[in-house]
PDB file of C-alpha atoms in Angstrom:
ATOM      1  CA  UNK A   1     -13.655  -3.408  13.535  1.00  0.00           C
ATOM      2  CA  UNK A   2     -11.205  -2.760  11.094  1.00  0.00           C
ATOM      3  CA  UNK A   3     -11.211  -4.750   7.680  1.00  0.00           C
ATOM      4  CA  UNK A   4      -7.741  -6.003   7.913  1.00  0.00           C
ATOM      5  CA  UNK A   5      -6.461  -6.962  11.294  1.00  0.00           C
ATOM      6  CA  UNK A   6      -2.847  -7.758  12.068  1.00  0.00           C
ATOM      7  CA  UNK A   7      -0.921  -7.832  15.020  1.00  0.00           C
ATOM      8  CA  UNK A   8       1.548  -4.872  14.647  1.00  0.00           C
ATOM      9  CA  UNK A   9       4.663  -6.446  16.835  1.00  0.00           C
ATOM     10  CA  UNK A  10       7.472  -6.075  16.412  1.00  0.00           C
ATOM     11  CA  UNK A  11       8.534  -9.232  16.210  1.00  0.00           C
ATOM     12  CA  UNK A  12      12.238  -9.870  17.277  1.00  0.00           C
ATOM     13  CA  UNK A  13      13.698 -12.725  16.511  1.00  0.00           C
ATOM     14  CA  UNK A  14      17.756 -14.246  16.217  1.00  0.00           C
ATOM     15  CA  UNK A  15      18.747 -15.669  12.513  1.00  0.00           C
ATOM     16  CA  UNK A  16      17.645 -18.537  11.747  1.00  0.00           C
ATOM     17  CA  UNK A  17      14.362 -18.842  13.460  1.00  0.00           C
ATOM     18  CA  UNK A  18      11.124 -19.347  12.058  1.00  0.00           C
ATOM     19  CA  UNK A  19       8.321 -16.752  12.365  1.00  0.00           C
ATOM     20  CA  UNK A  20       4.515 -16.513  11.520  1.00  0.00           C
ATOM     21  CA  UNK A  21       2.465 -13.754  10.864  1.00  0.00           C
ATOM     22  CA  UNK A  22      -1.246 -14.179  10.795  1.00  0.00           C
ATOM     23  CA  UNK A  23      -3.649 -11.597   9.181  1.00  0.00           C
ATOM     24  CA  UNK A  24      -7.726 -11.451   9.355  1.00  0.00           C
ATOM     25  CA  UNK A  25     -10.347 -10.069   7.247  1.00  0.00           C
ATOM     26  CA  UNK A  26     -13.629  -8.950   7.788  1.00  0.00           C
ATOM     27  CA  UNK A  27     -15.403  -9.203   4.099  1.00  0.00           C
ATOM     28  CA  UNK A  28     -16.135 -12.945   3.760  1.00  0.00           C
ATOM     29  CA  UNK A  29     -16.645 -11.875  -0.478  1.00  0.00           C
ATOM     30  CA  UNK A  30     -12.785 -10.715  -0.528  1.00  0.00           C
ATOM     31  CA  UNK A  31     -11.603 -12.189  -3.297  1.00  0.00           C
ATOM     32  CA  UNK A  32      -7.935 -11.816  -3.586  1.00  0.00           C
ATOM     33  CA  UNK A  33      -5.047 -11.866  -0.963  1.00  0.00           C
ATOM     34  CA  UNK A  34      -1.518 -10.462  -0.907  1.00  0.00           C
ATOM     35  CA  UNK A  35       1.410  -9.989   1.681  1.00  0.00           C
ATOM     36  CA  UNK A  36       3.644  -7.131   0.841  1.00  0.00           C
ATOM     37  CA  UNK A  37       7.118  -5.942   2.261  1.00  0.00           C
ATOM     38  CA  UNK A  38       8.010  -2.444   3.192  1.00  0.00           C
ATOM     39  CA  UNK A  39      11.313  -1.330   4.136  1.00  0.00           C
ATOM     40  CA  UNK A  40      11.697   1.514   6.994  1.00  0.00           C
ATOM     41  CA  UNK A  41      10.995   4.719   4.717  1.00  0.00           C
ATOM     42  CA  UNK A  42      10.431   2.827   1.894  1.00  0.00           C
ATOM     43  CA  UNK A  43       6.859   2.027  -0.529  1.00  0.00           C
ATOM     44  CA  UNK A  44       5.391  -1.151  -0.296  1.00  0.00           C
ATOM     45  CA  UNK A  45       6.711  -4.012  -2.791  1.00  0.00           C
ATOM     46  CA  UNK A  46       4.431  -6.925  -3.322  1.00  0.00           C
ATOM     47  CA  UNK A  47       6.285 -10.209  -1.837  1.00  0.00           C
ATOM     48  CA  UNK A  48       3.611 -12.689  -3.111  1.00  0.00           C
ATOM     49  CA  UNK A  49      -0.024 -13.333  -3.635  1.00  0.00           C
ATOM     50  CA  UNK A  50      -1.871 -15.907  -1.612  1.00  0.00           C
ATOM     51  CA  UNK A  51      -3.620 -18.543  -3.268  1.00  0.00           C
ATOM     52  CA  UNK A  52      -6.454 -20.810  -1.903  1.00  0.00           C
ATOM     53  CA  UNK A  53      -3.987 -24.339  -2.056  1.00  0.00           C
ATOM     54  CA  UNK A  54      -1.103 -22.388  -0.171  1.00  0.00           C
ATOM     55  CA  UNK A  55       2.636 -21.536  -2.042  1.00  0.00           C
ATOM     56  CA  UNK A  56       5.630 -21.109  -1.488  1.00  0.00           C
ATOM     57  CA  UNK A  57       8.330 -18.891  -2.404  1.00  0.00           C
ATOM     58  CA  UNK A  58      11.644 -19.730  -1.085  1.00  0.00           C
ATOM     59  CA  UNK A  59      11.709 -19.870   2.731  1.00  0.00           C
ATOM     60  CA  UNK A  60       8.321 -17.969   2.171  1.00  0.00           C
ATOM     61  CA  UNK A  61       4.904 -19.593   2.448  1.00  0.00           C
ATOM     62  CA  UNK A  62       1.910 -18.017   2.443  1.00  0.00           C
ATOM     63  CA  UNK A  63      -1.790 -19.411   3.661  1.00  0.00           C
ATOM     64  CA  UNK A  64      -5.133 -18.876   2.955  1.00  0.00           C
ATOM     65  CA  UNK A  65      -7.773 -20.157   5.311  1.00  0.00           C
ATOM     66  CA  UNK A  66     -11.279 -18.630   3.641  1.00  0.00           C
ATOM     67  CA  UNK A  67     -13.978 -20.345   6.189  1.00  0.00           C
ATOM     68  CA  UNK A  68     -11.970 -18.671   9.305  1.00  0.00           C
ATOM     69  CA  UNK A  69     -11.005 -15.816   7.004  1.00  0.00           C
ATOM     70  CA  UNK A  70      -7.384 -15.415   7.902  1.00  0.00           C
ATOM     71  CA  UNK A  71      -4.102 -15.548   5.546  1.00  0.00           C
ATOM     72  CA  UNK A  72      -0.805 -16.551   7.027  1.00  0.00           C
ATOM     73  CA  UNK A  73       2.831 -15.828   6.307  1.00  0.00           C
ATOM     74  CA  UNK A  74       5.622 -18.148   7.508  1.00  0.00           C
ATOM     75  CA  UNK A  75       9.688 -17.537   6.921  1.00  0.00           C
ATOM     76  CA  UNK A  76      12.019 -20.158   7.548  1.00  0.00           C
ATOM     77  CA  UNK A  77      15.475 -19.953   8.217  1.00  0.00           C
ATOM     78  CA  UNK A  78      15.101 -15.708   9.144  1.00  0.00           C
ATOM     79  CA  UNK A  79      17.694 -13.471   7.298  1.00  0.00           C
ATOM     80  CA  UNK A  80      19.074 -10.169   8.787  1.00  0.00           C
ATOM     81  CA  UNK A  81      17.764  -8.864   4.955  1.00  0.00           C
ATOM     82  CA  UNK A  82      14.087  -9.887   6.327  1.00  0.00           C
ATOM     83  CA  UNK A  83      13.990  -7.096   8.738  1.00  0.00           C
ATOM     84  CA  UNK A  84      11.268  -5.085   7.582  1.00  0.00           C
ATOM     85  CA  UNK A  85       7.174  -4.601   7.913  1.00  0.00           C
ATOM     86  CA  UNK A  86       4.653  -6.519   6.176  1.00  0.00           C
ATOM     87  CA  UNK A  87       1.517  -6.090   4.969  1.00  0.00           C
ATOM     88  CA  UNK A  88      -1.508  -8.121   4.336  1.00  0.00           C
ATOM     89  CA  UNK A  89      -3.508  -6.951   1.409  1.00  0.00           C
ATOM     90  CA  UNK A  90      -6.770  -7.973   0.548  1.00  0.00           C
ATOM     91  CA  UNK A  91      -9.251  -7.103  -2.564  1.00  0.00           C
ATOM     92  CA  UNK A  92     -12.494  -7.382  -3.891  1.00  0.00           C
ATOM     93  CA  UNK A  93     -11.313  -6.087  -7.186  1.00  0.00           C
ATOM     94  CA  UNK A  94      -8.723  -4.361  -8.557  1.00  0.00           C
ATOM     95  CA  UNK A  95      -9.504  -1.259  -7.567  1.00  0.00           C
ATOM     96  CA  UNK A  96     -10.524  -1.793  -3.930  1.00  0.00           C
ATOM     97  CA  UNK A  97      -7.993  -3.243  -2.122  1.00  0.00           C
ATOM     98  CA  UNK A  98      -7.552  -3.312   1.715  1.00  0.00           C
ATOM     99  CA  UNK A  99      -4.303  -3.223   3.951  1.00  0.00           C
ATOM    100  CA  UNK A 100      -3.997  -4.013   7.234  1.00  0.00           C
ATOM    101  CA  UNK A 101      -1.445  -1.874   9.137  1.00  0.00           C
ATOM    102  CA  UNK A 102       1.580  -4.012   8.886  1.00  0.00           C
ATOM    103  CA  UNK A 103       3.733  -6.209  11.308  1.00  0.00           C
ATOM    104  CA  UNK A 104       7.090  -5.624  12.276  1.00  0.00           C
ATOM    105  CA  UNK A 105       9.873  -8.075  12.455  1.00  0.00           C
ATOM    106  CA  UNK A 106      13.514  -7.508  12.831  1.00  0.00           C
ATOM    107  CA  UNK A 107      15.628 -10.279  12.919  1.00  0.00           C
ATOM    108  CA  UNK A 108      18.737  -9.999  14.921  1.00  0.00           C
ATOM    109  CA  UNK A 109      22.130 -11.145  14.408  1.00  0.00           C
TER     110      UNK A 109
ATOM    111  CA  UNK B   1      10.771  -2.322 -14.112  1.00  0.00           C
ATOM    112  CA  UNK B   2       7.801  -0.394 -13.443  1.00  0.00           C
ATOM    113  CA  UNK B   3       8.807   2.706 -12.009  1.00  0.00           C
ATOM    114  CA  UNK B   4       6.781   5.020 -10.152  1.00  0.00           C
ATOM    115  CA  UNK B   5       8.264   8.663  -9.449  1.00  0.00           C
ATOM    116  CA  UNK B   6       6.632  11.022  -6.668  1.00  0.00           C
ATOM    117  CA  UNK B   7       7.371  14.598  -6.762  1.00  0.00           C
ATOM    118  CA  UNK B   8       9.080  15.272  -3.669  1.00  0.00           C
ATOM    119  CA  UNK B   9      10.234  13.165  -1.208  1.00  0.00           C
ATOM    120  CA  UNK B  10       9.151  15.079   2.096  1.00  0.00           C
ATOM    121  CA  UNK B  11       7.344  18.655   1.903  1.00  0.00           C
ATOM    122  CA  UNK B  12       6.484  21.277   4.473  1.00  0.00           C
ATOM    123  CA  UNK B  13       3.621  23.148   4.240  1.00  0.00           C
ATOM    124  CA  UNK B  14       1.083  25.732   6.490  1.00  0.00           C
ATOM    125  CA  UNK B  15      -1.732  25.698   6.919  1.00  0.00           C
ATOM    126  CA  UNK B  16      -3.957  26.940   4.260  1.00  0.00           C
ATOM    127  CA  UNK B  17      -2.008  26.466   1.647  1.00  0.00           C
ATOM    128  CA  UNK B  18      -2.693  24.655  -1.262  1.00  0.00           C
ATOM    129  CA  UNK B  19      -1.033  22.241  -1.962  1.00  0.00           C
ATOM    130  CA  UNK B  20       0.059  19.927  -5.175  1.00  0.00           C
ATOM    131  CA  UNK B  21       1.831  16.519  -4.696  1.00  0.00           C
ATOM    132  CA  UNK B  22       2.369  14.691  -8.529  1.00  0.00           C
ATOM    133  CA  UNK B  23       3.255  11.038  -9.113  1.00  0.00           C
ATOM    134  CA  UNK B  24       4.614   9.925 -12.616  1.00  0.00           C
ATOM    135  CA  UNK B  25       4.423   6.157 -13.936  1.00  0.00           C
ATOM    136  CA  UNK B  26       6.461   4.777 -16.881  1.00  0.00           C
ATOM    137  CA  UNK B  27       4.696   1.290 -17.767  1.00  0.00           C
ATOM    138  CA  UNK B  28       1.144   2.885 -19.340  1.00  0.00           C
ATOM    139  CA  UNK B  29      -0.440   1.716 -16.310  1.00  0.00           C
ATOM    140  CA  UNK B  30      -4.458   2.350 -16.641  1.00  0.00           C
ATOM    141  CA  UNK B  31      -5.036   2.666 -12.851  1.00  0.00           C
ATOM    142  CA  UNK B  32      -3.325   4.926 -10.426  1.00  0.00           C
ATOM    143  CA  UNK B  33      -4.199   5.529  -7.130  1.00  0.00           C
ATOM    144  CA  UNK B  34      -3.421   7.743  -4.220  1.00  0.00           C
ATOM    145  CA  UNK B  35      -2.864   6.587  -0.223  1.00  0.00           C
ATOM    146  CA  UNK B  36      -1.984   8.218   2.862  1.00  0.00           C
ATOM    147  CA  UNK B  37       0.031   5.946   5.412  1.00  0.00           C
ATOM    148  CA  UNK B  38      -0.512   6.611   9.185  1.00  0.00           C
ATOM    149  CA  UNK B  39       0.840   4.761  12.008  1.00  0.00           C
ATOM    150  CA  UNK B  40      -1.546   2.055  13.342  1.00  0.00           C
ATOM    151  CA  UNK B  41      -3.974   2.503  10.314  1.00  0.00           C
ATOM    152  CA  UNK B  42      -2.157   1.288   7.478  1.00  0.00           C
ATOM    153  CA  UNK B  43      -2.843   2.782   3.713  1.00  0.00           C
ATOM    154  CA  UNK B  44      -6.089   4.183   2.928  1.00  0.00           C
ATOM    155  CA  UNK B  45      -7.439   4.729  -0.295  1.00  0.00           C
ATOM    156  CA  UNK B  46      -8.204   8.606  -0.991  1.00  0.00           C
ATOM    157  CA  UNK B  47      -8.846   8.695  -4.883  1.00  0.00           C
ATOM    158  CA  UNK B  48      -7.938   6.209  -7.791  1.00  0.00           C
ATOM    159  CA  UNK B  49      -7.865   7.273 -11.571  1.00  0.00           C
ATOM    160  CA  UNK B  50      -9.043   4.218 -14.117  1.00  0.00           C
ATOM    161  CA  UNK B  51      -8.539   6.355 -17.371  1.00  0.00           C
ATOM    162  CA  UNK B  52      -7.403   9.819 -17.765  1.00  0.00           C
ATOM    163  CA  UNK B  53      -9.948  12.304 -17.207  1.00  0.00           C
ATOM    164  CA  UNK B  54     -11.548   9.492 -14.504  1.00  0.00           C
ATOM    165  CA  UNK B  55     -11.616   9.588 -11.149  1.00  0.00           C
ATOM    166  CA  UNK B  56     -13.015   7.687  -8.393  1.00  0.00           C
ATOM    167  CA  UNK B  57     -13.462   8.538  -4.727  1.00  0.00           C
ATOM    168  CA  UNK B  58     -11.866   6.504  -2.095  1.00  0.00           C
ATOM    169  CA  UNK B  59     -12.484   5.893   1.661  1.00  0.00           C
ATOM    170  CA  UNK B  60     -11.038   9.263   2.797  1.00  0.00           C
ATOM    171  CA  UNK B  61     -11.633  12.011   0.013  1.00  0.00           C
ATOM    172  CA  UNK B  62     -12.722  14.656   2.211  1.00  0.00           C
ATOM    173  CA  UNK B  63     -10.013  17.727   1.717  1.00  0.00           C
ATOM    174  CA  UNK B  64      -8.419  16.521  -1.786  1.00  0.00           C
ATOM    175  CA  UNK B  65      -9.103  16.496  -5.123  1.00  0.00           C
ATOM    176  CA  UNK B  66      -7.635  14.909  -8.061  1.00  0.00           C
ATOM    177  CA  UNK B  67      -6.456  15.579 -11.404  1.00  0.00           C
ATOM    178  CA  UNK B  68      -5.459  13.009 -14.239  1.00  0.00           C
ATOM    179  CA  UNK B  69      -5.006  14.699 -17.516  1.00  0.00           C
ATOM    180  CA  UNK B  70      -2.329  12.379 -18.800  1.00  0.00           C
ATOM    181  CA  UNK B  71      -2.407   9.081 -18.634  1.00  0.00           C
ATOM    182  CA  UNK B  72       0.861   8.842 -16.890  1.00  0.00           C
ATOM    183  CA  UNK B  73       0.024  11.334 -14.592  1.00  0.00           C
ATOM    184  CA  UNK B  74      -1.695  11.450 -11.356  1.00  0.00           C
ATOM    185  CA  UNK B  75      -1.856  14.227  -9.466  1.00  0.00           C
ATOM    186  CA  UNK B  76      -3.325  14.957  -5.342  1.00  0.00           C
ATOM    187  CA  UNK B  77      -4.430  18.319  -4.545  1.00  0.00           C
ATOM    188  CA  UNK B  78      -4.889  19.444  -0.904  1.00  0.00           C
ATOM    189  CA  UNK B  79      -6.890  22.378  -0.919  1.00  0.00           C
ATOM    190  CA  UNK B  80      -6.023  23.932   2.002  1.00  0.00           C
ATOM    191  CA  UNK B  81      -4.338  22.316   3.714  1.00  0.00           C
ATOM    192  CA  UNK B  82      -4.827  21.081   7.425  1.00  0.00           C
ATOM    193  CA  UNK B  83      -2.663  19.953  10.485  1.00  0.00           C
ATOM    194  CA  UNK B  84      -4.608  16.596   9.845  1.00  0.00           C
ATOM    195  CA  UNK B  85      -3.161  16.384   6.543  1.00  0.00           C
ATOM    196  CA  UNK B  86      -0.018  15.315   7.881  1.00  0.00           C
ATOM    197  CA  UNK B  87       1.051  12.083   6.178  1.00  0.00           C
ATOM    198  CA  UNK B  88       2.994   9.951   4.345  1.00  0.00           C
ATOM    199  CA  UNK B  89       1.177   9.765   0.861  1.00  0.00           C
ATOM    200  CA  UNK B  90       2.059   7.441  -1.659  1.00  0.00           C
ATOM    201  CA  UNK B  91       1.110   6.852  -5.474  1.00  0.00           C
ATOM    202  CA  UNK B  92       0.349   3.723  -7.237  1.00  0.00           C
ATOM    203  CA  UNK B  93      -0.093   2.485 -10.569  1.00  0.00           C
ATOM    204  CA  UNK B  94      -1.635  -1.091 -12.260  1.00  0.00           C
ATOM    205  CA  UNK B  95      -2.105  -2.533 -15.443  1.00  0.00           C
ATOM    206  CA  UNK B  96      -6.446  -2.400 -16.027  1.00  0.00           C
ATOM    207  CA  UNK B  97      -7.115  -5.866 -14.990  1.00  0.00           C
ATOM    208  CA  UNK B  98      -4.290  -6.570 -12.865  1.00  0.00           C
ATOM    209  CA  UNK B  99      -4.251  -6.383  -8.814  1.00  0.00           C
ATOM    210  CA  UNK B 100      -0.367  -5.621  -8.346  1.00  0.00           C
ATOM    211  CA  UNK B 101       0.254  -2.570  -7.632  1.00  0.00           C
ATOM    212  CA  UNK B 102       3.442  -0.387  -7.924  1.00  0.00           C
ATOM    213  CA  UNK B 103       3.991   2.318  -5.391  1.00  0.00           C
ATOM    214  CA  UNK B 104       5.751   5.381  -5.471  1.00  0.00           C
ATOM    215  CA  UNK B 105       8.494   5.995  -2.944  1.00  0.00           C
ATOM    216  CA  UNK B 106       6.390   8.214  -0.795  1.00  0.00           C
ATOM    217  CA  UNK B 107       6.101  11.835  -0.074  1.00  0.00           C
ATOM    218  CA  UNK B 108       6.267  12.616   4.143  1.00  0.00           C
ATOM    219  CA  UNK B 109       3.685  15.707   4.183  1.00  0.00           C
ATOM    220  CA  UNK B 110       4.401  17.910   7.549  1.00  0.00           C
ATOM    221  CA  UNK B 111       1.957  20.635   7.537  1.00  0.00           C
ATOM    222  CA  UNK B 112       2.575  23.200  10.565  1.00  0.00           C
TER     223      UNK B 112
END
């Protein structure tokens, strides 16, 4: 079972819409959780950590749920600009963090 | 900005050869790590670098090696290299006690 699971896609959906990612973890002592954007033939850019309460960022909110181990990404209101894949990250420290294999969406016009 | 410079963008290499990939980071980062990207597997950790001089072994170290003389330097080694070694690798840097990392733009390895 791999540590990071995440449903690959693609997701394809028109402007506007709202889509949700959802992203589990194996290691119940992970301590710190990320989702990051990558462009096609691009490096990864952090979009935003994931805290326990949930935030928000934008039209992006994140969610942690730690009992059923899972983190969740919504985005509201889908711009052609959020075509792209994203990563969950998750960490026990610093140095040891895990990514799952990243979710596609493109957004369509 | 933090900005993380990889050597070459995309590289082709036989088999055999040895072969030297170098990542450069501006901000004085303490940490800098190496990943390969496959399709399906996301990144995995091959080595990370805490100080210069330092390295650490990551989930896949088998057929590199490491240097870090400076500490904005970071440096992958493949050996000799192998069809297997095929990849997108990509360098990142953090502050010591910091979790966000900065990546590299990526370096698309074809070995024939």
């Amino acid at each position: 079972r791999k540590e990071v699971e995440q449903d690959p896609g693609p997701f394809n959906v028109p402007e506007g819409a709202t889509v949700a990612f959802n992203c589990t973890y194996s290691n119940s002592a992970s301590q710190s959780f990320f989702w990051y954007r990558q462009d096609c033939r691009k490096e990864p850019k952090l979009l935003m950590s994931v805290y326990s309460s949930g935030n928000e960022d934008g039209r992006f909110t994140a969610q942690l749920n730690r009992a059923s181990q899972y983190i969740s990404l919504l985005i509201r209101d889908s711009k052609l600009s959020d075509s792209a894949t994203y990563l969950c990250v998750v960490s026990m420290t610093n140095n040891d963090m895990r990514f799952g294999a990243g979710t596609r969406l493109t957004v369509k016009p | 900005d933090v900005k993380v410079t990889q050597s070459s963008r995309y590289l082709v290499k036989r088999t055999g050869e040895k072969v030297f990939l170098e990542c450069v980071q501006d901000m004085d980062h303490e940490n800098m790590f190496w990943y390969r990207q496959d399709p399906g597997l996301g990144l995995r950790l091959i080595y990370f670098s805490y100080d210069v001089k330092m390295k650490e072994k990551g989930d896949i170290p088998e057929g590199y090696s490491v240097s870090r003389e400076k500490k904005e330097r970071f440096s992958l080694i493949l050996e000799s290299a192998s069809t297997n070694q095929t990849s997108m690798y990509l360098c990142a840097s953090s502050l010591r006690n910091q979790e966000t990392q900065y990546f590299g733009p990526g370096t698309r390895l074809l070995v024939l």
